[in-house]
PDB file of C-alpha atoms in Angstrom:
ATOM      1  CA  MET A   9       6.481  -5.599  18.947  1.00 94.00           C
ATOM      2  CA  LYS A  10       3.040  -4.088  18.450  1.00 97.00           C
ATOM      3  CA  ARG A  11       1.203  -4.309  15.169  1.00 98.00           C
ATOM      4  CA  SER A  12       1.577  -1.306  12.851  1.00 98.00           C
ATOM      5  CA  TYR A  13      -1.398   0.246  11.069  1.00 97.00           C
ATOM      6  CA  GLU A  14       0.701   2.453   8.801  1.00 98.00           C
ATOM      7  CA  LYS A  15      -0.221   2.080   5.128  1.00 97.00           C
ATOM      8  CA  GLU A  16       2.309   0.490   2.813  1.00 98.00           C
ATOM      9  CA  MET A  17       3.477   2.577  -0.132  1.00 97.00           C
ATOM     10  CA  MET A  18       2.034  -0.025  -2.492  1.00 96.00           C
ATOM     11  CA  ASP A  19      -1.423   0.626  -1.065  1.00 96.00           C
ATOM     12  CA  LEU A  20      -1.283   4.373  -1.632  1.00 95.00           C
ATOM     13  CA  PRO A  21      -2.681   5.801  -4.884  1.00 92.00           C
ATOM     14  CA  ASP A  22      -0.740   7.366  -7.751  1.00 92.00           C
ATOM     15  CA  GLN A  23       2.598   5.656  -7.218  1.00 95.00           C
ATOM     16  CA  PRO A  24       5.050   6.088 -10.130  1.00 97.00           C
ATOM     17  CA  ARG A  25       4.776   3.243 -12.640  1.00 96.00           C
ATOM     18  CA  GLU A  26       8.522   2.566 -12.736  1.00 97.00           C
ATOM     19  CA  LEU A  27       8.755   2.413  -8.939  1.00 97.00           C
ATOM     20  CA  LEU A  28       5.855  -0.035  -8.687  1.00 97.00           C
ATOM     21  CA  GLU A  29       7.062  -2.252 -11.528  1.00 97.00           C
ATOM     22  CA  ASP A  30      10.516  -2.499  -9.969  1.00 98.00           C
ATOM     23  CA  ASP A  31       8.974  -3.258  -6.578  1.00 98.00           C
ATOM     24  CA  LEU A  32       6.913  -6.074  -8.114  1.00 97.00           C
ATOM     25  CA  ARG A  33      10.108  -7.513  -9.581  1.00 97.00           C
ATOM     26  CA  ASN A  34      11.695  -7.404  -6.114  1.00 97.00           C
ATOM     27  CA  LEU A  35       8.656  -9.108  -4.610  1.00 96.00           C
ATOM     28  CA  ARG A  36       9.044 -11.974  -7.071  1.00 96.00           C
ATOM     29  CA  ILE A  37      12.608 -12.422  -5.828  1.00 95.00           C
ATOM     30  CA  ILE A  38      11.499 -12.265  -2.186  1.00 94.00           C
ATOM     31  CA  ASN A  39       8.689 -14.762  -2.805  1.00 92.00           C
ATOM     32  CA  LEU A  40      11.205 -17.162  -4.331  1.00 90.00           C
ATOM     33  CA  ARG A  41      14.025 -16.763  -1.835  1.00 91.00           C
ATOM     34  CA  LEU A  42      12.081 -16.377   1.408  1.00 92.00           C
ATOM     35  CA  GLY A  43       9.589 -19.194   1.149  1.00 88.00           C
ATOM     36  CA  ASN A  44       6.247 -17.832  -0.035  1.00 92.00           C
ATOM     37  CA  TYR A  45       6.119 -20.097  -3.094  1.00 94.00           C
ATOM     38  CA  ARG A  46       7.030 -23.046  -0.907  1.00 94.00           C
ATOM     39  CA  ASN A  47       4.362 -22.140   1.646  1.00 96.00           C
ATOM     40  CA  VAL A  48       1.582 -21.913  -0.955  1.00 97.00           C
ATOM     41  CA  VAL A  49       2.574 -25.217  -2.556  1.00 96.00           C
ATOM     42  CA  ARG A  50       2.694 -26.808   0.892  1.00 95.00           C
ATOM     43  CA  GLY A  51      -0.953 -25.898   1.414  1.00 96.00           C
ATOM     44  CA  LEU A  52      -2.015 -27.163  -2.000  1.00 96.00           C
ATOM     45  CA  THR A  53      -0.086 -30.399  -1.498  1.00 96.00           C
ATOM     46  CA  ARG A  54      -2.002 -31.066   1.695  1.00 95.00           C
ATOM     47  CA  LEU A  55      -5.355 -30.326   0.057  1.00 95.00           C
ATOM     48  CA  VAL A  56      -4.734 -32.271  -3.134  1.00 93.00           C
ATOM     49  CA  GLY A  57      -3.310 -35.222  -1.214  1.00 85.00           C
ATOM     50  CA  THR A  58      -6.084 -35.514   1.356  1.00 81.00           C
ATOM     51  CA  GLN A  59      -8.914 -34.818  -1.098  1.00 80.00           C
ATOM     52  CA  LYS A  60      -7.358 -36.942  -3.880  1.00 82.00           C
ATOM     53  CA  ILE A  61      -8.179 -34.637  -6.766  1.00 91.00           C
ATOM     54  CA  ASP A  62      -6.605 -34.523 -10.223  1.00 93.00           C
ATOM     55  CA  ARG A  63      -7.931 -31.076 -11.215  1.00 96.00           C
ATOM     56  CA  PHE A  64      -8.914 -27.903  -9.451  1.00 98.00           C
ATOM     57  CA  SER A  65      -9.904 -24.289  -9.987  1.00 98.00           C
ATOM     58  CA  LEU A  66      -8.403 -21.520  -7.887  1.00 98.00           C
ATOM     59  CA  LEU A  67      -8.982 -17.816  -7.321  1.00 98.00           C
ATOM     60  CA  ASP A  68      -5.810 -15.938  -6.348  1.00 98.00           C
ATOM     61  CA  VAL A  69      -7.021 -12.733  -4.679  1.00 98.00           C
ATOM     62  CA  GLY A  70      -4.566  -9.841  -4.883  1.00 98.00           C
ATOM     63  CA  THR A  71      -2.330 -11.751  -7.249  1.00 98.00           C
ATOM     64  CA  GLY A  72       0.245  -8.980  -7.615  1.00 97.00           C
ATOM     65  CA  SER A  73       2.315  -9.660 -10.709  1.00 96.00           C
ATOM     66  CA  GLY A  74       0.908 -13.163 -11.127  1.00 97.00           C
ATOM     67  CA  ASP A  75       4.001 -15.090 -10.070  1.00 97.00           C
ATOM     68  CA  ILE A  76       2.093 -17.320  -7.639  1.00 97.00           C
ATOM     69  CA  PRO A  77      -0.353 -18.643 -10.295  1.00 98.00           C
ATOM     70  CA  VAL A  78       2.638 -19.389 -12.541  1.00 97.00           C
ATOM     71  CA  ARG A  79       4.323 -21.376  -9.773  1.00 97.00           C
ATOM     72  CA  ILE A  80       1.114 -23.252  -9.003  1.00 98.00           C
ATOM     73  CA  THR A  81       0.664 -24.117 -12.668  1.00 98.00           C
ATOM     74  CA  ASP A  82       4.234 -25.433 -12.932  1.00 97.00           C
ATOM     75  CA  TRP A  83       3.797 -27.477  -9.752  1.00 97.00           C
ATOM     76  CA  ALA A  84       0.483 -28.941 -10.966  1.00 97.00           C
ATOM     77  CA  GLN A  85       1.802 -29.797 -14.435  1.00 96.00           C
ATOM     78  CA  GLN A  86       4.655 -31.794 -12.890  1.00 95.00           C
ATOM     79  CA  ARG A  87       1.998 -33.887 -11.123  1.00 94.00           C
ATOM     80  CA  SER A  88      -0.399 -34.206 -14.079  1.00 95.00           C
ATOM     81  CA  ILE A  89      -2.975 -32.084 -12.257  1.00 96.00           C
ATOM     82  CA  LYS A  90      -5.151 -29.869 -14.431  1.00 97.00           C
ATOM     83  CA  THR A  91      -5.719 -26.331 -13.205  1.00 98.00           C
ATOM     84  CA  SER A  92      -7.836 -23.301 -13.987  1.00 98.00           C
ATOM     85  CA  ILE A  93      -6.651 -20.189 -12.144  1.00 98.00           C
ATOM     86  CA  VAL A  94      -8.138 -16.700 -11.995  1.00 98.00           C
ATOM     87  CA  ALA A  95      -5.681 -14.027 -10.860  1.00 98.00           C
ATOM     88  CA  LEU A  96      -7.641 -11.125  -9.353  1.00 98.00           C
ATOM     89  CA  GLU A  97      -5.944  -7.743  -8.926  1.00 98.00           C
ATOM     90  CA  PRO A  98      -7.389  -4.209  -8.575  1.00 97.00           C
ATOM     91  CA  GLU A  99      -4.411  -2.016  -9.513  1.00 96.00           C
ATOM     92  CA  GLN A 100      -4.013  -1.193 -13.216  1.00 95.00           C
ATOM     93  CA  VAL A 101      -0.206  -1.225 -13.454  1.00 96.00           C
ATOM     94  CA  THR A 102      -0.046  -4.436 -11.450  1.00 97.00           C
ATOM     95  CA  VAL A 103      -2.706  -6.054 -13.656  1.00 98.00           C
ATOM     96  CA  ALA A 104      -0.582  -5.258 -16.699  1.00 97.00           C
ATOM     97  CA  GLN A 105       2.436  -6.871 -15.045  1.00 97.00           C
ATOM     98  CA  ALA A 106       0.390  -9.955 -14.127  1.00 98.00           C
ATOM     99  CA  ALA A 107      -0.805 -10.287 -17.729  1.00 98.00           C
ATOM    100  CA  LEU A 108       2.808 -10.070 -18.888  1.00 97.00           C
ATOM    101  CA  GLN A 109       4.088 -12.639 -16.386  1.00 97.00           C
ATOM    102  CA  THR A 110       1.311 -15.142 -17.178  1.00 98.00           C
ATOM    103  CA  ARG A 111       1.105 -14.658 -20.956  1.00 98.00           C
ATOM    104  CA  ASP A 112       2.526 -18.137 -21.691  1.00 97.00           C
ATOM    105  CA  PHE A 113       0.138 -19.910 -19.307  1.00 98.00           C
ATOM    106  CA  SER A 114      -3.288 -20.599 -20.777  1.00 97.00           C
ATOM    107  CA  GLU A 115      -4.406 -21.967 -17.412  1.00 98.00           C
ATOM    108  CA  VAL A 116      -4.211 -18.484 -15.874  1.00 98.00           C
ATOM    109  CA  THR A 117      -6.733 -15.703 -16.511  1.00 98.00           C
ATOM    110  CA  VAL A 118      -5.990 -12.237 -15.153  1.00 98.00           C
ATOM    111  CA  VAL A 119      -9.035 -10.226 -14.043  1.00 98.00           C
ATOM    112  CA  ARG A 120      -9.048  -6.672 -12.760  1.00 98.00           C
ATOM    113  CA  GLY A 121     -11.290  -6.561  -9.710  1.00 98.00           C
ATOM    114  CA  ASP A 122     -11.604  -5.914  -5.992  1.00 97.00           C
ATOM    115  CA  GLY A 123     -11.235  -8.696  -3.429  1.00 98.00           C
ATOM    116  CA  MET A 124     -13.873  -6.943  -1.323  1.00 98.00           C
ATOM    117  CA  ALA A 125     -16.394  -7.433  -4.149  1.00 98.00           C
ATOM    118  CA  PRO A 126     -15.152 -10.297  -6.313  1.00 98.00           C
ATOM    119  CA  PRO A 127     -17.179 -10.562  -9.544  1.00 97.00           C
ATOM    120  CA  PHE A 128     -17.935 -14.277  -9.276  1.00 98.00           C
ATOM    121  CA  HIS A 129     -20.896 -16.497  -8.416  1.00 98.00           C
ATOM    122  CA  PRO A 130     -20.939 -18.626  -5.245  1.00 97.00           C
ATOM    123  CA  ALA A 131     -19.039 -21.920  -5.444  1.00 98.00           C
ATOM    124  CA  SER A 132     -17.133 -20.750  -8.547  1.00 98.00           C
ATOM    125  CA  PHE A 133     -13.791 -22.193  -7.382  1.00 98.00           C
ATOM    126  CA  ASP A 134     -12.414 -25.183  -5.537  1.00 98.00           C
ATOM    127  CA  PHE A 135      -9.930 -22.985  -3.688  1.00 98.00           C
ATOM    128  CA  VAL A 136      -9.522 -19.307  -2.863  1.00 98.00           C
ATOM    129  CA  LEU A 137      -5.946 -18.200  -2.167  1.00 98.00           C
ATOM    130  CA  ALA A 138      -4.812 -15.142  -0.198  1.00 98.00           C
ATOM    131  CA  SER A 139      -1.032 -14.988  -0.486  1.00 97.00           C
ATOM    132  CA  GLN A 140       0.817 -12.166   1.282  1.00 96.00           C
ATOM    133  CA  LEU A 141      -2.442 -10.212   1.195  1.00 98.00           C
ATOM    134  CA  LEU A 142      -4.322 -10.166   4.470  1.00 98.00           C
ATOM    135  CA  HIS A 143      -1.697  -8.249   6.456  1.00 98.00           C
ATOM    136  CA  HIS A 144      -2.561  -5.217   4.296  1.00 98.00           C
ATOM    137  CA  PHE A 145      -5.952  -4.972   6.057  1.00 98.00           C
ATOM    138  CA  SER A 146      -7.363  -4.258   9.506  1.00 98.00           C
ATOM    139  CA  GLU A 147      -8.634  -7.066  11.676  1.00 98.00           C
ATOM    140  CA  GLU A 148     -12.237  -6.133  10.895  1.00 98.00           C
ATOM    141  CA  GLN A 149     -11.529  -6.088   7.159  1.00 98.00           C
ATOM    142  CA  ILE A 150      -9.816  -9.480   7.294  1.00 98.00           C
ATOM    143  CA  ILE A 151     -12.840 -11.052   8.943  1.00 98.00           C
ATOM    144  CA  ARG A 152     -15.085  -9.427   6.355  1.00 98.00           C
ATOM    145  CA  LEU A 153     -12.894 -10.639   3.491  1.00 98.00           C
ATOM    146  CA  LEU A 154     -12.884 -14.230   4.712  1.00 98.00           C
ATOM    147  CA  ARG A 155     -16.674 -14.127   4.985  1.00 98.00           C
ATOM    148  CA  ILE A 156     -16.916 -12.719   1.440  1.00 98.00           C
ATOM    149  CA  TRP A 157     -14.595 -15.373   0.004  1.00 98.00           C
ATOM    150  CA  SER A 158     -16.012 -18.347   1.877  1.00 98.00           C
ATOM    151  CA  PRO A 159     -19.084 -18.785  -0.375  1.00 98.00           C
ATOM    152  CA  LEU A 160     -16.819 -18.740  -3.442  1.00 98.00           C
ATOM    153  CA  ALA A 161     -14.717 -21.715  -2.320  1.00 98.00           C
ATOM    154  CA  ARG A 162     -16.186 -25.182  -2.758  1.00 97.00           C
ATOM    155  CA  ARG A 163     -13.340 -26.829  -0.848  1.00 97.00           C
ATOM    156  CA  ALA A 164     -11.089 -24.429   1.071  1.00 98.00           C
ATOM    157  CA  ILE A 165      -9.491 -21.025   1.514  1.00 98.00           C
ATOM    158  CA  ILE A 166      -5.684 -21.021   1.634  1.00 98.00           C
ATOM    159  CA  VAL A 167      -3.909 -18.264   3.555  1.00 98.00           C
ATOM    160  CA  SER A 168      -0.160 -17.760   3.206  1.00 97.00           C
ATOM    161  CA  ASP A 169       1.227 -14.763   5.050  1.00 98.00           C
ATOM    162  CA  LEU A 170       3.803 -13.342   7.423  1.00 98.00           C
ATOM    163  CA  VAL A 171       4.294 -13.704  11.165  1.00 98.00           C
ATOM    164  CA  ARG A 172       5.202 -10.546  13.079  1.00 98.00           C
ATOM    165  CA  HIS A 173       8.509 -10.857  14.931  1.00 98.00           C
ATOM    166  CA  PRO A 174      11.417  -8.449  15.623  1.00 98.00           C
ATOM    167  CA  LEU A 175      13.931 -10.794  13.954  1.00 97.00           C
ATOM    168  CA  ALA A 176      11.818 -10.905  10.797  1.00 97.00           C
ATOM    169  CA  TYR A 177      11.422  -7.118  10.828  1.00 98.00           C
ATOM    170  CA  TYR A 178      15.084  -6.241  11.232  1.00 97.00           C
ATOM    171  CA  GLY A 179      16.193  -9.105   9.013  1.00 97.00           C
ATOM    172  CA  ILE A 180      14.144  -8.047   5.981  1.00 97.00           C
ATOM    173  CA  ARG A 181      15.003  -4.410   6.642  1.00 97.00           C
ATOM    174  CA  LEU A 182      18.706  -5.267   6.352  1.00 97.00           C
ATOM    175  CA  LEU A 183      18.258  -7.549   3.338  1.00 96.00           C
ATOM    176  CA  THR A 184      16.312  -5.015   1.318  1.00 97.00           C
ATOM    177  CA  LYS A 185      18.866  -2.301   2.058  1.00 96.00           C
ATOM    178  CA  LEU A 186      21.564  -4.614   0.720  1.00 96.00           C
ATOM    179  CA  PHE A 187      19.887  -5.811  -2.481  1.00 93.00           C
ATOM    180  CA  THR A 188      17.779  -2.883  -3.755  1.00 97.00           C
ATOM    181  CA  ARG A 189      17.594   0.889  -3.909  1.00 97.00           C
ATOM    182  CA  ASN A 190      13.844   0.810  -4.518  1.00 98.00           C
ATOM    183  CA  ALA A 191      12.206   3.020  -1.885  1.00 98.00           C
ATOM    184  CA  MET A 192       8.920   1.095  -2.030  1.00 98.00           C
ATOM    185  CA  THR A 193      10.577  -2.269  -1.385  1.00 98.00           C
ATOM    186  CA  ARG A 194      12.769  -0.849   1.378  1.00 98.00           C
ATOM    187  CA  THR A 195       9.732   0.707   3.063  1.00 98.00           C
ATOM    188  CA  ASP A 196       7.099  -1.947   2.493  1.00 98.00           C
ATOM    189  CA  ALA A 197       9.072  -5.127   3.189  1.00 98.00           C
ATOM    190  CA  PRO A 198       9.723  -4.394   6.887  1.00 98.00           C
ATOM    191  CA  LEU A 199       6.364  -2.628   7.211  1.00 98.00           C
ATOM    192  CA  SER A 200       4.641  -5.793   5.943  1.00 98.00           C
ATOM    193  CA  VAL A 201       6.180  -7.687   8.857  1.00 98.00           C
ATOM    194  CA  ALA A 202       5.106  -4.961  11.289  1.00 98.00           C
ATOM    195  CA  ARG A 203       1.550  -5.108   9.891  1.00 98.00           C
ATOM    196  CA  ALA A 204       1.375  -8.904  10.194  1.00 98.00           C
ATOM    197  CA  PHE A 205       0.138 -10.969  13.148  1.00 98.00           C
ATOM    198  CA  THR A 206       1.615 -13.445  15.572  1.00 98.00           C
ATOM    199  CA  LEU A 207       0.577 -17.067  15.162  1.00 97.00           C
ATOM    200  CA  ALA A 208      -1.799 -16.737  18.119  1.00 98.00           C
ATOM    201  CA  GLU A 209      -3.348 -13.606  16.593  1.00 98.00           C
ATOM    202  CA  TRP A 210      -3.812 -15.350  13.239  1.00 98.00           C
ATOM    203  CA  ARG A 211      -5.548 -18.214  15.010  1.00 98.00           C
ATOM    204  CA  ALA A 212      -7.850 -15.816  16.889  1.00 98.00           C
ATOM    205  CA  LEU A 213      -8.773 -14.021  13.645  1.00 98.00           C
ATOM    206  CA  LEU A 214      -9.727 -17.265  11.929  1.00 98.00           C
ATOM    207  CA  ARG A 215     -11.817 -18.284  14.914  1.00 98.00           C
ATOM    208  CA  GLU A 216     -13.625 -14.942  14.917  1.00 98.00           C
ATOM    209  CA  ALA A 217     -14.283 -15.104  11.177  1.00 98.00           C
ATOM    210  CA  ASP A 218     -15.977 -18.474  11.772  1.00 97.00           C
ATOM    211  CA  VAL A 219     -16.211 -19.463   8.115  1.00 98.00           C
ATOM    212  CA  GLY A 220     -15.259 -23.092   8.608  1.00 97.00           C
ATOM    213  CA  PRO A 221     -12.941 -25.509  10.421  1.00 98.00           C
ATOM    214  CA  PHE A 222      -9.291 -24.648   9.922  1.00 98.00           C
ATOM    215  CA  GLN A 223      -5.764 -25.887  10.322  1.00 97.00           C
ATOM    216  CA  ILE A 224      -2.898 -23.458  10.894  1.00 98.00           C
ATOM    217  CA  PHE A 225       0.821 -24.092  10.516  1.00 97.00           C
ATOM    218  CA  SER A 226       3.977 -22.116  11.118  1.00 96.00           C
ATOM    219  CA  ALA A 227       6.626 -22.139   8.398  1.00 93.00           C
ATOM    220  CA  PHE A 228      10.213 -20.978   8.070  1.00 90.00           C
ATOM    221  CA  PRO A 229      11.093 -18.139   7.977  1.00 92.00           C
ATOM    222  CA  PHE A 230       8.406 -16.350  10.024  1.00 96.00           C
ATOM    223  CA  ARG A 231       5.456 -17.423   7.907  1.00 97.00           C
ATOM    224  CA  VAL A 232       2.001 -18.821   8.488  1.00 98.00           C
ATOM    225  CA  MET A 233      -0.089 -21.130   6.338  1.00 97.00           C
ATOM    226  CA  ALA A 234      -3.749 -21.770   7.100  1.00 98.00           C
ATOM    227  CA  LEU A 235      -6.312 -24.016   5.444  1.00 98.00           C
ATOM    228  CA  ILE A 236      -9.920 -23.027   6.075  1.00 98.00           C
ATOM    229  CA  PHE A 237     -12.288 -25.776   4.973  1.00 97.00           C
ATOM    230  CA  ALA A 238     -15.739 -25.207   3.535  1.00 96.00           C
ATOM    231  CA  LYS A 239     -18.525 -25.936   5.968  1.00 87.00           C
ATOM    232  CA  GLY A 240     -20.543 -29.051   5.302  1.00 70.00           C
TER     233      GLY A 240
END
């Protein structure tokens, strides 16, 4: 199947608050049940294990409702790893939801801001995370984003995203029809798959961005995880 360039409902302005809040709740369920949490933790486990670190700072770009920083904090606490996480999100309603979801986690700071112009100095974080984010952008924008984020990350950029495949598309289309009436979730979940890339396309994008050596892994179901290491 060819890649779609249709905009997701979530990315369109002036969506009703109730619709967006309910969609964010559905995304937390999808992240839990369909492996995104597991994929992010898999990347961090590799980085923490190979670099033997007992603390790290992380910028989560496009954090959504902040569920990923919460999961990372829980995972790190179980391993006596200290964390400092900034959850960056541009959309006002979503920022409010992220603040609500992370209110009991002092390790997480929610900041309203644009991933295209993150308000941070170079080398501000050990890791920059893009979870379920990059498929929202064009190929040219993805390359630009990786080049913007690269100076911020002292150690690595972590990418966790979807792999485009007909089985993934029709599978999530069926699942969302069964478990929710939310029009945004029903529209955006399969469209996210259609907007994603094949593993070979992900690899080509990372090569073209040329921000550092990288490792790329496939994950079940229909996911990709990439670690892009800081140069030098």
